[in-house]
Amino acid sequence: MEVRLQKVIAGAGLASRRKAEELIAAGRVTVNGKVVTELGTKVDPARDHIKVDGKHLSSAQPYVYLLLNKPKNVMSTLNDPGGRPTVKDYLRGISVRVFPVGRLDFDSEGLMLLTNHGDLAQTLLHPRYHVPKTYLIKVKQVVTDDHIRQLEQGVQLEDGMTSPAVVKKVKKAKLNSWLEITIREGRQHQVKRMMEAVGHPVLKLTRIKMGPLLLGDLAPGDFRYLTDREANALRELAEHKLAAEEGPEKKVARPKKKISRAGWARSKKAKVV
Ligand code: URA
C-alpha cells in the first residue's frame, strides 16, 4: 500500500512528521537509491528501499523515552569521575544509549527524563524555550505571603533577576514549610538560590513535573517508559516551541497521527553508556 514518505519515516519512530518533512526537503532521504525532495511522494514501505542519511529505515534506532525518579545522593549524569552512584546505575535492563535531559543536584530527587532523541532534548533544555518545571520543596521556617510575592515577582541572584515563579503553599509545620514552585529557567541550583535569597534555605527538593510529564507515584530509583500520550505531548511541545521560534511563515502543521510505542521499540542492540 502506498503512503506518504514523511508518514513512513515518522511511523518508524525516526522523526516526527514535521522533522521527517525537513529531512526530505534537505535531500537526506533516498527511495530506491534516488534522492527524493518532493514532500507528497508516495512509497510502498513493503516494496521500496527507503534510507535516511544512508541508513535503511528498518535499521534506524527508534527513539526511547524514560522517566526516572532519581534518588537523593545520586549524580544526574551517566558517569562520575569521583565514583559516586549515577542515574546509569538505575537503568538496569535498558540497553539503549539514552542521555539525561537536564540536571538535578546530587542531593535532589525526582523526575528525570532520559532519551536518545537528541533534538528533542536540546529543545527542552534550551533556556529560550522555557519549559516549566515544578519542584516540591521543604524549606526552613514558615514562609510568609510577602516572601511568596517576592518569588512570584522575581528575586535578585548574583547572575541576575529570576523570571517570575509560580508558588503554591502545600503545608506548613511549626519550623518549616512545604511549597510547590514552578520555574521556567534552568540556572544552576536555581530553586535553592531563590529560596536562600528570601531567607528560607531548602531542606529537601523533589522535581515533580516537567512540561507535560508528572512524577506521580514512581518510587525513588524506579523508572518507566513514557506512555504514547506523554511522548507525543513532549514531541508536540518541542515542535510547537520550534515553530513559534521560526515564525508563522515557516510553521509546518504538527503531526496529527499519534506514533505508537511499538514504533519506539525498546531495541536491545545498543548499550547504555
Ligand atoms: N533547583 C535546584 O536548586 N536544585 C535542583 O536540583 C533543581 C532545581
XYZ file of C-alpha atoms and ligand atoms in Angstrom:
281
model
C 0.000 0.000 0.000
C 1.317 3.418 -0.930
C 1.661 6.056 1.769
C 3.303 9.427 2.014
C 7.040 9.238 2.576
C 7.050 11.507 5.648
C 4.407 9.305 7.260
C 6.564 6.215 6.777
C 9.609 7.920 8.303
C 7.572 9.199 11.256
C 5.900 5.817 11.697
C 9.331 4.174 12.028
C 9.834 6.321 15.118
C 12.778 8.039 13.472
C 11.394 11.560 13.483
C 8.201 13.473 13.982
C 6.159 14.123 10.847
C 7.434 17.678 10.767
C 11.076 16.624 11.181
C 10.580 13.949 8.506
C 9.421 16.664 6.108
C 12.548 18.639 6.891
C 14.737 15.577 6.271
C 13.076 15.039 2.895
C 13.320 18.690 1.881
C 17.001 18.709 2.873
C 17.730 15.833 0.452
C 18.620 13.388 3.212
C 16.139 10.731 2.126
C 16.511 8.283 -0.749
C 13.939 5.928 -2.198
C 15.378 3.027 -4.190
C 18.698 4.840 -4.404
C 17.313 8.179 -5.629
C 17.189 11.346 -3.538
C 13.577 12.429 -3.049
C 12.801 16.005 -2.020
C 9.134 16.085 -3.055
C 7.025 16.090 0.127
C 3.990 14.437 -1.418
C 5.936 11.427 -2.713
C 4.144 8.150 -2.086
C 6.013 4.958 -1.316
C 5.243 1.360 -0.513
C 7.184 0.517 2.643
C 6.930 -3.198 1.872
C 8.481 -2.794 -1.566
C 10.571 0.392 -1.622
C 14.028 0.788 -0.067
C 13.955 3.949 1.997
C 17.126 5.366 3.517
C 17.645 8.361 5.780
C 21.205 9.670 5.875
C 22.290 6.483 4.137
C 20.732 4.203 6.748
C 17.934 1.853 5.888
C 14.759 2.833 7.697
C 14.289 -0.585 9.247
C 17.757 -0.461 10.862
C 17.288 3.026 12.292
C 17.457 3.279 16.075
C 13.973 4.098 17.375
C 13.511 6.804 19.966
C 13.277 5.750 23.588
C 11.957 7.970 26.388
C 12.359 7.031 30.039
C 11.182 8.726 33.186
C 13.345 8.010 36.241
C 12.764 9.063 39.824
C 16.343 9.983 40.665
C 17.017 9.164 44.295
C 18.871 11.516 46.634
C 22.676 11.231 46.680
C 22.921 10.079 43.088
C 24.577 12.032 40.261
C 22.199 13.011 37.463
C 24.946 12.246 34.914
C 25.861 8.907 33.347
C 29.402 8.893 34.736
C 31.076 10.374 37.748
C 34.863 10.681 37.890
C 34.517 10.684 41.695
C 32.913 7.224 41.625
C 29.593 8.310 43.128
C 26.417 6.497 42.078
C 24.872 7.848 38.862
C 21.491 7.549 37.153
C 23.029 4.915 34.885
C 23.123 2.541 37.849
C 19.320 2.668 37.916
C 18.715 1.844 34.251
C 19.027 -1.868 34.655
C 17.789 -3.830 31.653
C 17.997 -0.814 29.325
C 20.463 -1.475 26.554
C 19.664 1.630 24.509
C 22.060 4.546 24.813
C 19.985 7.283 26.488
C 21.053 10.626 27.949
C 19.630 12.662 30.826
C 17.677 15.750 29.756
C 18.928 18.327 32.237
C 20.345 18.016 35.708
C 19.248 17.635 39.281
C 21.578 18.311 42.190
C 23.242 15.333 43.890
C 21.034 15.804 46.957
C 17.824 16.468 44.956
C 15.455 13.793 43.806
C 12.629 13.364 41.375
C 11.678 13.385 37.757
C 14.416 12.921 35.187
C 13.767 12.363 31.511
C 16.287 10.218 29.649
C 16.187 9.776 25.905
C 18.205 9.060 22.792
C 16.235 11.785 20.965
C 18.930 14.445 20.819
C 16.987 17.184 19.001
C 14.080 16.936 21.411
C 16.408 17.033 24.422
C 18.135 20.133 23.074
C 14.848 21.947 22.554
C 13.564 21.063 26.017
C 16.805 22.211 27.619
C 17.198 25.429 25.717
C 16.631 28.376 28.092
C 14.862 30.223 25.273
C 12.038 27.675 25.218
C 11.157 27.961 28.919
C 9.781 24.511 29.630
C 8.148 24.785 33.088
C 9.494 22.583 35.863
C 7.757 22.153 39.206
C 9.528 21.267 42.449
C 8.101 20.173 45.764
C 10.352 21.712 48.396
C 10.667 21.674 52.150
C 12.256 24.866 53.436
C 13.387 26.219 56.773
C 10.856 28.258 58.725
C 7.339 29.319 57.851
C 7.229 31.175 54.523
C 5.240 34.396 54.623
C 2.940 35.693 51.898
C 5.440 38.526 51.376
C 8.170 36.058 50.514
C 5.861 34.229 48.153
C 5.067 37.515 46.414
C 8.807 38.196 46.106
C 9.397 34.804 44.493
C 6.477 35.390 42.162
C 7.833 38.760 41.094
C 11.418 37.543 40.665
C 14.366 37.672 43.023
C 17.817 39.130 42.532
C 20.538 36.477 42.297
C 24.216 37.048 41.563
C 23.600 36.110 37.909
C 20.611 38.435 37.552
C 16.941 38.703 38.293
C 14.913 35.483 38.071
C 11.797 35.447 35.967
C 8.534 35.149 37.918
C 7.886 31.814 39.603
C 4.527 30.280 40.448
C 4.443 29.336 44.123
C 1.858 27.331 45.997
C 1.832 26.585 49.711
C 1.355 22.864 50.237
C 1.527 22.511 54.012
C 3.227 24.148 56.933
C 4.718 22.831 60.113
C 5.985 24.755 63.131
C 9.554 25.020 61.929
C 9.328 24.667 58.179
C 7.091 24.913 55.112
C 6.324 22.807 52.075
C 5.879 24.622 48.781
C 5.415 23.811 45.136
C 7.454 26.156 42.998
C 7.341 26.294 39.208
C 10.115 27.974 37.266
C 10.758 28.325 33.558
C 14.501 28.844 33.709
C 17.219 26.296 34.341
C 20.042 28.065 36.120
C 22.319 26.038 38.376
C 20.863 25.405 41.832
C 18.196 27.939 40.940
C 15.474 26.933 43.367
C 17.923 26.623 46.259
C 19.406 30.034 45.466
C 15.976 31.660 45.137
C 14.857 30.285 48.480
C 18.144 31.256 50.109
C 17.641 34.794 48.757
C 14.322 35.107 50.578
C 15.732 33.592 53.770
C 14.315 30.060 53.552
C 17.056 27.539 52.754
C 15.882 24.339 51.050
C 15.956 21.187 53.173
C 14.504 18.812 50.589
C 13.807 19.171 46.857
C 11.885 16.845 44.538
C 11.110 17.607 40.896
C 7.511 16.512 40.391
C 6.701 17.925 36.948
C 8.468 18.849 33.724
C 6.385 20.166 30.849
C 3.619 17.577 30.354
C 5.371 14.908 32.459
C 4.375 14.060 36.023
C 6.451 12.084 38.523
C 3.305 10.560 40.042
C 3.870 7.738 42.491
C 7.021 6.350 40.889
C 9.315 5.306 43.771
C 12.843 6.755 44.056
C 15.185 4.615 41.943
C 12.393 3.306 39.704
C 11.927 4.199 36.056
C 9.265 3.656 33.433
C 8.795 4.224 29.722
C 6.754 7.256 28.785
C 3.286 6.415 27.566
C 2.482 7.131 23.915
C 0.424 10.086 25.057
C 3.320 11.539 27.081
C 5.874 11.013 24.326
C 3.601 12.648 21.780
C 2.906 15.547 24.150
C 6.656 16.091 24.534
C 7.256 15.978 20.793
C 4.414 18.357 20.187
C 5.662 20.721 22.872
C 9.137 20.755 21.301
C 7.766 21.212 17.794
C 5.389 23.916 18.892
C 8.239 25.821 20.535
C 10.450 25.478 17.477
C 7.633 26.525 15.153
C 6.880 29.560 17.321
C 10.551 30.473 17.131
C 10.686 30.142 13.360
C 7.657 32.362 12.841
C 4.315 31.760 11.144
C 5.629 31.665 7.596
C 7.802 28.616 8.342
C 5.248 26.884 10.534
C 4.581 23.314 9.487
C 1.443 21.508 10.642
C 2.075 19.427 13.732
C 1.657 15.680 13.269
C -1.923 14.575 13.737
C -1.125 10.909 13.829
C -0.035 9.623 17.218
C 3.035 7.454 17.000
C 2.650 4.165 18.783
C 5.074 2.960 21.409
C 5.751 -0.046 19.228
C 7.380 2.443 16.908
C 9.838 3.273 19.634
C 10.607 -0.355 20.276
C 12.951 -0.976 23.117
C 15.850 -2.007 20.966
C 18.296 -4.265 22.757
C 21.087 -3.534 20.294
C 22.857 -0.566 21.816
C 24.274 -0.174 25.311
C 23.597 2.458 27.933
C 26.957 4.209 28.250
N 16.971 23.807 41.551
C 17.896 23.476 42.475
O 18.331 24.312 43.258
N 18.341 22.213 42.506
C 17.902 21.241 41.676
O 18.339 20.094 41.763
C 16.935 21.604 40.722
C 16.488 22.888 40.688
